[in-house]
Amino acid sequence: MSKHLAGPEIEKLIQLLARVPGLGPRSARRAALFLIKKKEALLKPLGLAMQDAAEKIRICSVCGNVDTSDPCSVCTDPRRDQSTIIVVEDVSDLWALERAGTMQVKYHVLGGHLSPLDGIGPDDLNIAGLVNRVAEGNVKEVILAVNATIEGQTTAHYLTDQLHPYPVKITRLAHGVPVGGELDYLDDGTLAAALRARTSL
Amino acid sequence: MSKHLAGPEIEKLIQLLARVPGLGPRSARRAALFLIKKKEALLKPLGLAMQDAAEKIRICSVCGNVDTSDPCSVCTDPRRDQSTIIVVEDVSDLWALERAGTMQVKYHVLGGHLSPLDGIGPDDLNIAGLVNRVAEGNVKEVILAVNATIEGQTTAHYLTDQLHPYPVKITRLAHGVPVGGELDYLDDGTLAAALRARTSL
């Protein structure tokens, strides 16, 4: 094993790198060697950036976003429409929607989806926080931008039930043909949904 | 872009992670979010491990291996056969051979292979160091364990020329069928080499 060769520091680095998503034991070894070779240009700055992030990053207590301030810069941005909340499963979905850049609104990050099989119930998600924000009365529309999976849709149904008592419009993302997508490669469910939701030209 | 959302610390973390081999811009975002979620269990320890490695790791001035001591623990190991040197292109090859664990010998890491197209000549590799070690007179065999690629074989030829003046046996790894490999999937060159080097039972 390499632990007899390269010392405990490298072994530890490889072990931790192997737990990063996208890297396995083999690619972690390759990554560690690459980092060691680029010590000044990459290994040192990356180590510092990680410590810096670990020290400064907070979870926003309002929406669940990650940022260096709490409330986060999205929640405190006065230019955003305060009356619309997009509900997403994960921070990465929030980033994806922001990259799309269509709506300047607020967000709410659930932190996952309901999944009874995995023991994830409503209390494990940031749902109470969403209901509180809606109960305050300033929100006019909640857009459920959860994944189009079974779990995502179950979560959407549950959220709809929870938000039902409040005078708020609840919407979901449209189903349809992805832009640039070829019909031949699409599943039947998507095609059927795209046909049903056809729009006139 | 996410830089307006998540602050410069996360943006910097993502940018640096994207330069790690095995990760791209997209998987770097996913990895960064995963690390932030596992702040105590992974992000902090990994940042520390990187700084620790950056501080302590040296390139062995004898053989080119990476270790926390110079000369490295392989070079200073008295139980290893001092008269045999295995020449490899990269530290990862040294690790692979040690995992195979067949020979307790010394190594020499070239740091790559000759590649005129990429502007990598003899002076860019740790070749002078190898010639010096052989010139000292204690080495009886040099095993060229370079890759079986065009560049690796070019490098092997060059090394053979350089070591020719010295009374040292120069060998290379055997070509043949990989253990567990199926003949049907092997290339013609490997099959021909395996046939030529057939052994009697």
Short mmCIF file of C-alpha atoms in Angstrom, two decimals:
data_model
loop_
_atom_site.label_atom_id
_atom_site.label_comp_id
_atom_site.label_asym_id
_atom_site.label_seq_id
_atom_site.Cartn_x
_atom_site.Cartn_y
_atom_site.Cartn_z
CA MET A 1 0.00 0.00 0.00
CA SER A 2 1.11 3.53 -0.62
CA LYS A 3 0.98 4.43 3.09
CA HIS A 4 4.39 2.85 3.60
CA LEU A 5 5.78 4.90 0.77
CA ALA A 6 4.38 8.33 0.90
CA GLY A 7 3.83 9.11 4.55
CA PRO A 8 0.61 9.65 6.52
CA GLU A 9 0.04 13.17 5.15
CA ILE A 10 -0.41 12.00 1.55
CA GLU A 11 -2.42 8.96 2.66
CA LYS A 12 -4.78 11.20 4.62
CA LEU A 13 -5.11 13.60 1.68
CA ILE A 14 -6.00 10.69 -0.65
CA GLN A 15 -8.53 9.27 1.83
CA LEU A 16 -10.33 12.60 2.19
CA LEU A 17 -10.21 13.37 -1.54
CA ALA A 18 -11.80 9.97 -2.25
CA ARG A 19 -14.92 11.13 -0.39
CA VAL A 20 -15.46 14.12 -2.69
CA PRO A 21 -18.29 13.36 -5.15
CA GLY A 22 -16.86 12.73 -8.61
CA LEU A 23 -13.66 11.24 -7.22
CA GLY A 24 -13.08 7.60 -6.21
CA PRO A 25 -10.08 5.91 -4.56
CA ARG A 26 -8.23 5.68 -7.87
CA SER A 27 -8.90 9.19 -9.12
CA ALA A 28 -8.19 10.53 -5.60
CA ARG A 29 -4.65 9.16 -5.88
CA ARG A 30 -4.28 10.80 -9.28
CA ALA A 31 -5.72 14.07 -7.95
CA ALA A 32 -3.43 14.02 -4.89
CA LEU A 33 -0.32 13.57 -7.05
CA PHE A 34 -1.47 16.35 -9.38
CA LEU A 35 -2.04 18.65 -6.41
CA ILE A 36 1.36 17.84 -4.92
CA LYS A 37 3.03 18.62 -8.25
CA LYS A 38 1.17 21.94 -8.40
CA LYS A 39 1.90 22.75 -4.76
CA GLU A 40 2.21 26.52 -5.05
CA ALA A 41 -0.34 27.01 -7.83
CA LEU A 42 -3.11 24.72 -6.61
CA LEU A 43 -2.56 22.69 -3.42
CA LYS A 44 -1.84 25.67 -1.13
CA PRO A 45 -4.55 27.97 -2.55
CA LEU A 46 -7.14 25.18 -2.51
CA GLY A 47 -6.32 24.31 1.11
CA LEU A 48 -6.65 27.98 2.05
CA ALA A 49 -9.89 28.39 0.07
CA MET A 50 -11.36 25.39 1.89
CA GLN A 51 -10.46 26.74 5.30
CA ASP A 52 -11.70 30.16 4.31
CA ALA A 53 -15.01 28.71 3.12
CA ALA A 54 -15.34 26.51 6.22
CA GLU A 55 -14.89 29.56 8.43
CA LYS A 56 -17.09 32.04 6.62
CA ILE A 57 -19.94 30.14 5.00
CA ARG A 58 -23.33 30.14 6.71
CA ILE A 59 -26.67 28.55 5.90
CA CYS A 60 -29.24 31.35 5.43
CA SER A 61 -31.78 31.08 8.27
CA VAL A 62 -34.48 32.53 6.02
CA CYS A 63 -34.23 30.52 2.80
CA GLY A 64 -31.60 27.79 3.35
CA ASN A 65 -29.18 29.14 0.73
CA VAL A 66 -25.43 29.04 1.45
CA ASP A 67 -23.63 32.35 1.69
CA THR A 68 -21.16 34.28 3.80
CA SER A 69 -23.92 36.38 5.32
CA ASP A 70 -27.12 35.40 7.14
CA PRO A 71 -29.67 36.34 5.80
CA CYS A 72 -28.04 35.61 2.44
CA SER A 73 -27.46 38.11 -0.36
CA VAL A 74 -30.51 36.81 -2.26
CA CYS A 75 -32.82 37.35 0.73
CA THR A 76 -31.47 40.86 1.41
CA ASP A 77 -31.46 41.96 -2.26
CA PRO A 78 -34.05 44.80 -2.41
CA ARG A 79 -34.30 44.65 -6.23
CA ARG A 80 -35.86 41.19 -6.15
CA ASP A 81 -39.60 40.64 -6.28
CA GLN A 82 -40.50 39.97 -2.63
CA SER A 83 -43.88 38.45 -3.44
CA THR A 84 -42.66 35.34 -5.34
CA ILE A 85 -40.78 32.40 -3.83
CA ILE A 86 -39.26 29.62 -5.94
CA VAL A 87 -39.04 26.42 -3.89
CA VAL A 88 -36.08 24.16 -4.81
CA GLU A 89 -34.74 20.92 -3.38
CA ASP A 90 -31.11 21.94 -3.29
CA VAL A 91 -28.80 24.96 -3.45
CA SER A 92 -27.48 23.66 -6.79
CA ASP A 93 -31.03 24.06 -8.21
CA LEU A 94 -31.09 27.66 -6.97
CA TRP A 95 -27.78 28.29 -8.75
CA ALA A 96 -29.10 26.63 -11.93
CA LEU A 97 -32.21 28.84 -11.94
CA GLU A 98 -30.10 31.93 -11.31
CA ARG A 99 -27.85 30.99 -14.23
CA ALA A 100 -30.97 30.76 -16.38
CA GLY A 101 -31.56 34.29 -15.07
CA THR A 102 -35.24 34.61 -15.97
CA MET A 103 -36.79 35.77 -12.70
CA GLN A 104 -35.42 38.08 -10.04
CA VAL A 105 -37.34 36.62 -7.12
CA LYS A 106 -36.79 34.94 -3.74
CA TYR A 107 -36.00 31.30 -3.11
CA HIS A 108 -36.59 28.63 -0.52
CA VAL A 109 -34.23 25.65 -0.31
CA LEU A 110 -35.87 22.51 1.13
CA GLY A 111 -32.62 20.59 1.54
CA GLY A 112 -33.89 17.48 -0.24
CA HIS A 113 -37.18 15.74 -1.00
CA LEU A 114 -39.61 13.59 0.96
CA SER A 115 -38.52 9.96 0.81
CA PRO A 116 -40.20 7.63 3.32
CA LEU A 117 -37.99 4.74 2.17
CA ASP A 118 -34.88 6.69 3.18
CA GLY A 119 -36.56 7.89 6.39
CA ILE A 120 -36.79 11.50 5.18
CA GLY A 121 -40.04 13.04 6.45
CA PRO A 122 -41.40 16.62 6.49
CA ASP A 123 -39.47 17.44 9.68
CA ASP A 124 -36.17 16.65 7.97
CA LEU A 125 -36.78 19.30 5.31
CA ASN A 126 -36.95 23.09 5.63
CA ILE A 127 -40.77 23.04 5.18
CA ALA A 128 -41.87 24.79 8.40
CA GLY A 129 -39.72 27.75 7.38
CA LEU A 130 -41.53 27.98 4.03
CA VAL A 131 -44.97 27.84 5.67
CA ASN A 132 -43.90 30.59 8.09
CA ARG A 133 -42.72 32.81 5.25
CA VAL A 134 -46.03 32.32 3.43
CA ALA A 135 -48.04 32.82 6.65
CA GLU A 136 -46.49 36.28 7.05
CA GLY A 137 -48.76 37.32 4.17
CA ASN A 138 -46.42 39.12 1.75
CA VAL A 139 -46.04 36.20 -0.64
CA LYS A 140 -48.39 36.07 -3.64
CA GLU A 141 -46.95 33.12 -5.58
CA VAL A 142 -44.99 29.99 -4.67
CA ILE A 143 -43.35 28.26 -7.64
CA LEU A 144 -42.57 24.61 -6.85
CA ALA A 145 -39.36 23.98 -8.83
CA VAL A 146 -38.72 20.54 -7.37
CA ASN A 147 -37.32 17.75 -9.52
CA ALA A 148 -39.71 15.97 -11.89
CA THR A 149 -39.05 12.68 -10.07
CA ILE A 150 -41.48 10.59 -8.02
CA GLU A 151 -39.96 11.98 -4.79
CA GLY A 152 -39.97 15.53 -6.09
CA GLN A 153 -43.63 15.29 -7.10
CA THR A 154 -44.56 13.70 -3.75
CA THR A 155 -42.86 16.63 -2.06
CA ALA A 156 -44.76 19.06 -4.31
CA HIS A 157 -48.09 17.44 -3.36
CA TYR A 158 -47.25 17.65 0.32
CA LEU A 159 -46.23 21.31 0.02
CA THR A 160 -49.45 22.12 -1.86
CA ASP A 161 -51.44 20.60 1.03
CA GLN A 162 -49.46 22.56 3.61
CA LEU A 163 -49.83 25.87 1.77
CA HIS A 164 -53.49 25.35 0.92
CA PRO A 165 -54.85 27.32 3.93
CA TYR A 166 -53.05 30.49 2.78
CA PRO A 167 -54.20 32.88 0.02
CA VAL A 168 -51.22 32.17 -2.22
CA LYS A 169 -50.98 31.01 -5.84
CA ILE A 170 -49.09 27.71 -6.14
CA THR A 171 -47.51 26.87 -9.50
CA ARG A 172 -45.04 24.33 -10.85
CA LEU A 173 -42.53 24.32 -13.72
CA ALA A 174 -43.92 23.40 -17.14
CA HIS A 175 -43.24 19.94 -18.52
CA GLY A 176 -42.22 19.73 -22.17
CA VAL A 177 -39.51 19.18 -24.75
CA PRO A 178 -36.09 20.42 -23.55
CA VAL A 179 -34.75 23.26 -25.71
CA GLY A 180 -32.35 21.65 -28.18
CA GLY A 181 -33.77 18.20 -27.44
CA GLU A 182 -34.61 15.64 -30.13
CA LEU A 183 -38.08 14.09 -29.96
CA ASP A 184 -36.71 10.68 -30.86
CA TYR A 185 -34.74 10.52 -27.62
CA LEU A 186 -37.50 11.75 -25.32
CA ASP A 187 -39.46 9.46 -23.02
CA ASP A 188 -43.19 8.93 -23.62
CA GLY A 189 -44.24 10.81 -20.49
CA THR A 190 -42.44 13.99 -21.55
CA LEU A 191 -43.79 13.78 -25.09
CA ALA A 192 -47.35 13.25 -23.83
CA ALA A 193 -46.98 16.20 -21.44
CA ALA A 194 -45.57 18.41 -24.23
CA LEU A 195 -48.51 17.49 -26.48
CA ARG A 196 -51.08 18.19 -23.77
CA ALA A 197 -49.49 21.57 -22.98
CA ARG A 198 -49.07 22.58 -26.64
CA THR A 199 -49.19 26.32 -27.33
CA SER A 200 -50.52 28.12 -30.42
CA LEU A 201 -48.10 29.91 -32.74
CA MET B 1 -23.73 33.50 -12.34
CA SER B 2 -23.31 32.02 -8.93
CA LYS B 3 -20.74 34.63 -7.91
CA HIS B 4 -23.48 37.12 -7.19
CA LEU B 5 -25.24 34.57 -5.03
CA ALA B 6 -22.75 32.70 -3.01
CA GLY B 7 -19.95 35.13 -2.32
CA PRO B 8 -16.34 35.16 -3.52
CA GLU B 9 -15.25 32.39 -1.11
CA ILE B 10 -17.47 29.74 -2.70
CA GLU B 11 -16.70 31.01 -6.21
CA LYS B 12 -12.98 30.69 -5.53
CA LEU B 13 -13.44 27.21 -4.06
CA ILE B 14 -15.36 26.10 -7.17
CA GLN B 15 -12.78 27.61 -9.53
CA LEU B 16 -9.90 25.81 -7.81
CA LEU B 17 -11.79 22.51 -7.49
CA ALA B 18 -12.53 22.62 -11.24
CA ARG B 19 -8.78 22.37 -11.88
CA VAL B 20 -8.45 19.06 -10.00
CA PRO B 21 -8.19 16.18 -12.48
CA GLY B 22 -11.43 14.20 -12.53
CA LEU B 23 -13.54 17.28 -11.78
CA GLY B 24 -14.88 19.79 -14.30
CA PRO B 25 -16.75 23.08 -13.80
CA ARG B 26 -20.05 21.25 -13.25
CA SER B 27 -18.80 18.56 -10.88
CA ALA B 28 -16.73 21.18 -9.06
CA ARG B 29 -19.96 23.02 -8.18
CA ARG B 30 -21.48 19.76 -6.96
CA ALA B 31 -18.34 18.93 -4.99
CA ALA B 32 -18.20 22.40 -3.42
CA LEU B 33 -21.81 22.16 -2.24
CA PHE B 34 -21.18 18.66 -0.87
CA LEU B 35 -18.10 19.92 0.99
CA ILE B 36 -19.98 22.90 2.42
CA LYS B 37 -22.72 20.59 3.68
CA LYS B 38 -20.10 18.35 5.30
CA LYS B 39 -18.19 21.30 6.73
CA GLU B 40 -16.98 19.70 9.95
CA ALA B 41 -16.58 16.15 8.62
CA LEU B 42 -14.90 16.88 5.31
CA LEU B 43 -14.31 20.52 4.28
CA LYS B 44 -12.25 21.51 7.34
CA PRO B 45 -10.20 18.27 7.53
CA LEU B 46 -9.52 18.34 3.77
CA GLY B 47 -8.40 21.97 3.90
CA LEU B 48 -6.08 21.15 6.79
CA ALA B 49 -4.77 18.00 5.08
CA MET B 50 -3.96 20.06 1.98
CA GLN B 51 -2.08 22.69 3.93
CA ASP B 52 -0.31 19.98 5.92
CA ALA B 53 0.72 18.20 2.72
CA ALA B 54 1.79 21.46 1.07
CA GLU B 55 4.02 22.23 4.03
CA LYS B 56 5.59 18.84 4.60
CA ILE B 57 5.86 17.10 1.25
CA ARG B 58 9.21 17.08 -0.51
CA ILE B 59 10.44 15.67 -3.82
CA CYS B 60 13.16 13.12 -3.08
CA SER B 61 16.43 14.48 -4.48
CA VAL B 62 17.69 10.95 -5.12
CA CYS B 63 14.82 9.22 -6.91
CA GLY B 64 12.11 11.85 -7.54
CA ASN B 65 9.49 10.16 -5.31
CA VAL B 66 7.24 12.36 -3.15
CA ASP B 67 7.52 11.96 0.60
CA THR B 68 7.81 13.95 3.81
CA SER B 69 11.54 13.21 4.06
CA ASP B 70 14.38 13.77 1.60
CA PRO B 71 15.82 11.23 0.75
CA CYS B 72 12.47 9.44 0.77
CA SER B 73 11.56 6.39 2.83
CA VAL B 74 12.09 4.11 -0.18
CA CYS B 75 15.61 5.39 -0.78
CA THR B 76 16.56 5.10 2.92
CA ASP B 77 14.97 1.66 3.43
CA PRO B 78 17.94 -0.66 4.21
CA ARG B 79 15.90 -3.83 3.54
CA ARG B 80 15.55 -3.03 -0.15
CA ASP B 81 17.87 -4.45 -2.77
CA GLN B 82 20.27 -1.57 -3.46
CA SER B 83 21.52 -3.02 -6.74
CA THR B 84 18.26 -2.83 -8.72
CA ILE B 85 16.50 0.35 -9.86
CA ILE B 86 13.04 0.35 -11.44
CA VAL B 87 12.65 3.41 -13.69
CA VAL B 88 9.08 4.76 -13.89
CA GLU B 89 7.54 7.76 -15.60
CA ASP B 90 5.49 8.93 -12.65
CA VAL B 91 5.08 8.55 -8.89
CA SER B 92 1.72 6.87 -9.52
CA ASP B 93 3.57 4.10 -11.39
CA LEU B 94 5.88 3.67 -8.39
CA TRP B 95 2.82 3.31 -6.16
CA ALA B 96 1.24 0.81 -8.58
CA LEU B 97 4.38 -1.34 -8.60
CA GLU B 98 4.60 -1.21 -4.80
CA ARG B 99 0.96 -2.29 -4.55
CA ALA B 100 1.85 -5.27 -6.77
CA GLY B 101 4.55 -5.80 -4.13
CA THR B 102 6.75 -8.21 -6.10
CA MET B 103 10.17 -6.62 -5.73
CA GLN B 104 11.71 -4.79 -2.78
CA VAL B 105 14.06 -2.60 -4.79
CA LYS B 106 14.88 1.04 -5.48
CA TYR B 107 13.09 3.35 -7.91
CA HIS B 108 13.78 6.29 -10.15
CA VAL B 109 10.97 8.63 -11.16
CA LEU B 110 11.57 10.36 -14.50
CA GLY B 111 8.69 12.80 -14.13
CA GLY B 112 7.18 12.06 -17.57
CA HIS B 113 8.32 10.79 -20.95
CA LEU B 114 10.19 12.26 -23.90
CA SER B 115 7.77 14.03 -26.20
CA PRO B 116 9.32 16.34 -28.81
CA LEU B 117 5.86 17.45 -29.98
CA ASP B 118 5.11 18.79 -26.49
CA GLY B 119 8.61 20.22 -26.18
CA ILE B 120 9.68 17.71 -23.52
CA GLY B 121 13.33 16.79 -24.05
CA PRO B 122 15.87 14.86 -21.94
CA ASP B 123 16.69 17.94 -19.84
CA ASP B 124 13.05 18.20 -18.71
CA LEU B 125 13.15 14.71 -17.20
CA ASN B 126 15.09 13.38 -14.22
CA ILE B 127 17.50 11.47 -16.52
CA ALA B 128 20.83 12.97 -15.42
CA GLY B 129 20.04 11.83 -11.88
CA LEU B 130 19.53 8.25 -13.07
CA VAL B 131 22.81 8.24 -15.04
CA ASN B 132 24.61 9.56 -11.95
CA ARG B 133 23.15 6.82 -9.74
CA VAL B 134 24.24 4.18 -12.25
CA ALA B 135 27.68 5.79 -12.68
CA GLU B 136 28.33 5.38 -8.95
CA GLY B 137 28.76 1.67 -9.72
CA ASN B 138 26.53 -0.06 -7.14
CA VAL B 139 23.63 -0.70 -9.52
CA LYS B 140 23.55 -4.09 -11.29
CA GLU B 141 20.16 -3.91 -13.04
CA VAL B 142 17.96 -1.11 -14.34
CA ILE B 143 14.37 -2.18 -15.08
CA LEU B 144 12.68 0.24 -17.49
CA ALA B 145 9.05 0.20 -16.34
CA VAL B 146 7.91 3.02 -18.62
CA ASN B 147 4.50 2.94 -20.28
CA ALA B 148 4.07 0.72 -23.34
CA THR B 149 3.22 3.79 -25.43
CA ILE B 150 5.16 5.31 -28.31
CA GLU B 151 6.50 8.02 -25.99
CA GLY B 152 7.34 5.52 -23.25
CA GLN B 153 9.23 3.30 -25.69
CA THR B 154 11.06 6.32 -27.17
CA THR B 155 12.11 7.22 -23.63
CA ALA B 156 13.24 3.62 -23.01
CA HIS B 157 15.41 3.69 -26.15
CA TYR B 158 16.98 6.99 -25.12
CA LEU B 159 17.69 5.68 -21.61
CA THR B 160 19.23 2.51 -23.01
CA ASP B 161 21.60 4.66 -25.10
CA GLN B 162 22.51 6.81 -22.10
CA LEU B 163 23.17 3.82 -19.83
CA HIS B 164 25.05 1.82 -22.46
CA PRO B 165 28.55 2.94 -21.33
CA TYR B 166 28.02 1.50 -17.86
CA PRO B 167 28.29 -2.19 -16.88
CA VAL B 168 24.63 -2.51 -15.95
CA LYS B 169 21.95 -4.94 -17.10
CA ILE B 170 19.02 -3.10 -18.70
CA THR B 171 15.65 -4.87 -18.81
CA ARG B 172 12.05 -3.95 -19.57
CA LEU B 173 8.68 -5.26 -18.41
CA ALA B 174 7.32 -8.29 -20.30
CA HIS B 175 4.57 -7.79 -22.87
CA GLY B 176 1.71 -10.29 -22.79
CA VAL B 177 -1.87 -11.09 -21.95
CA PRO B 178 -3.06 -9.18 -18.83
CA VAL B 179 -3.96 -11.53 -15.97
CA GLY B 180 -7.74 -11.98 -16.14
CA GLY B 181 -7.83 -10.58 -19.68
CA GLU B 182 -9.86 -12.12 -22.52
CA LEU B 183 -8.00 -12.80 -25.76
CA ASP B 184 -10.96 -11.61 -27.81
CA TYR B 185 -10.61 -8.07 -26.48
CA LEU B 186 -6.83 -7.80 -26.86
CA ASP B 187 -5.16 -5.82 -29.63
CA ASP B 188 -3.10 -7.62 -32.27
CA GLY B 189 0.21 -6.21 -31.03
CA THR B 190 -0.28 -7.59 -27.53
CA LEU B 191 -1.39 -10.98 -28.84
CA ALA B 192 1.60 -11.19 -31.19
CA ALA B 193 3.97 -10.26 -28.35
CA ALA B 194 2.36 -12.83 -26.04
CA LEU B 195 2.75 -15.53 -28.71
CA ARG B 196 6.40 -14.65 -29.36
CA ALA B 197 7.18 -14.69 -25.63
CA ARG B 198 5.29 -17.93 -24.96
CA THR B 199 6.59 -20.03 -22.07
CA SER B 200 6.60 -23.81 -21.73
CA LEU B 201 4.38 -25.48 -19.14
#
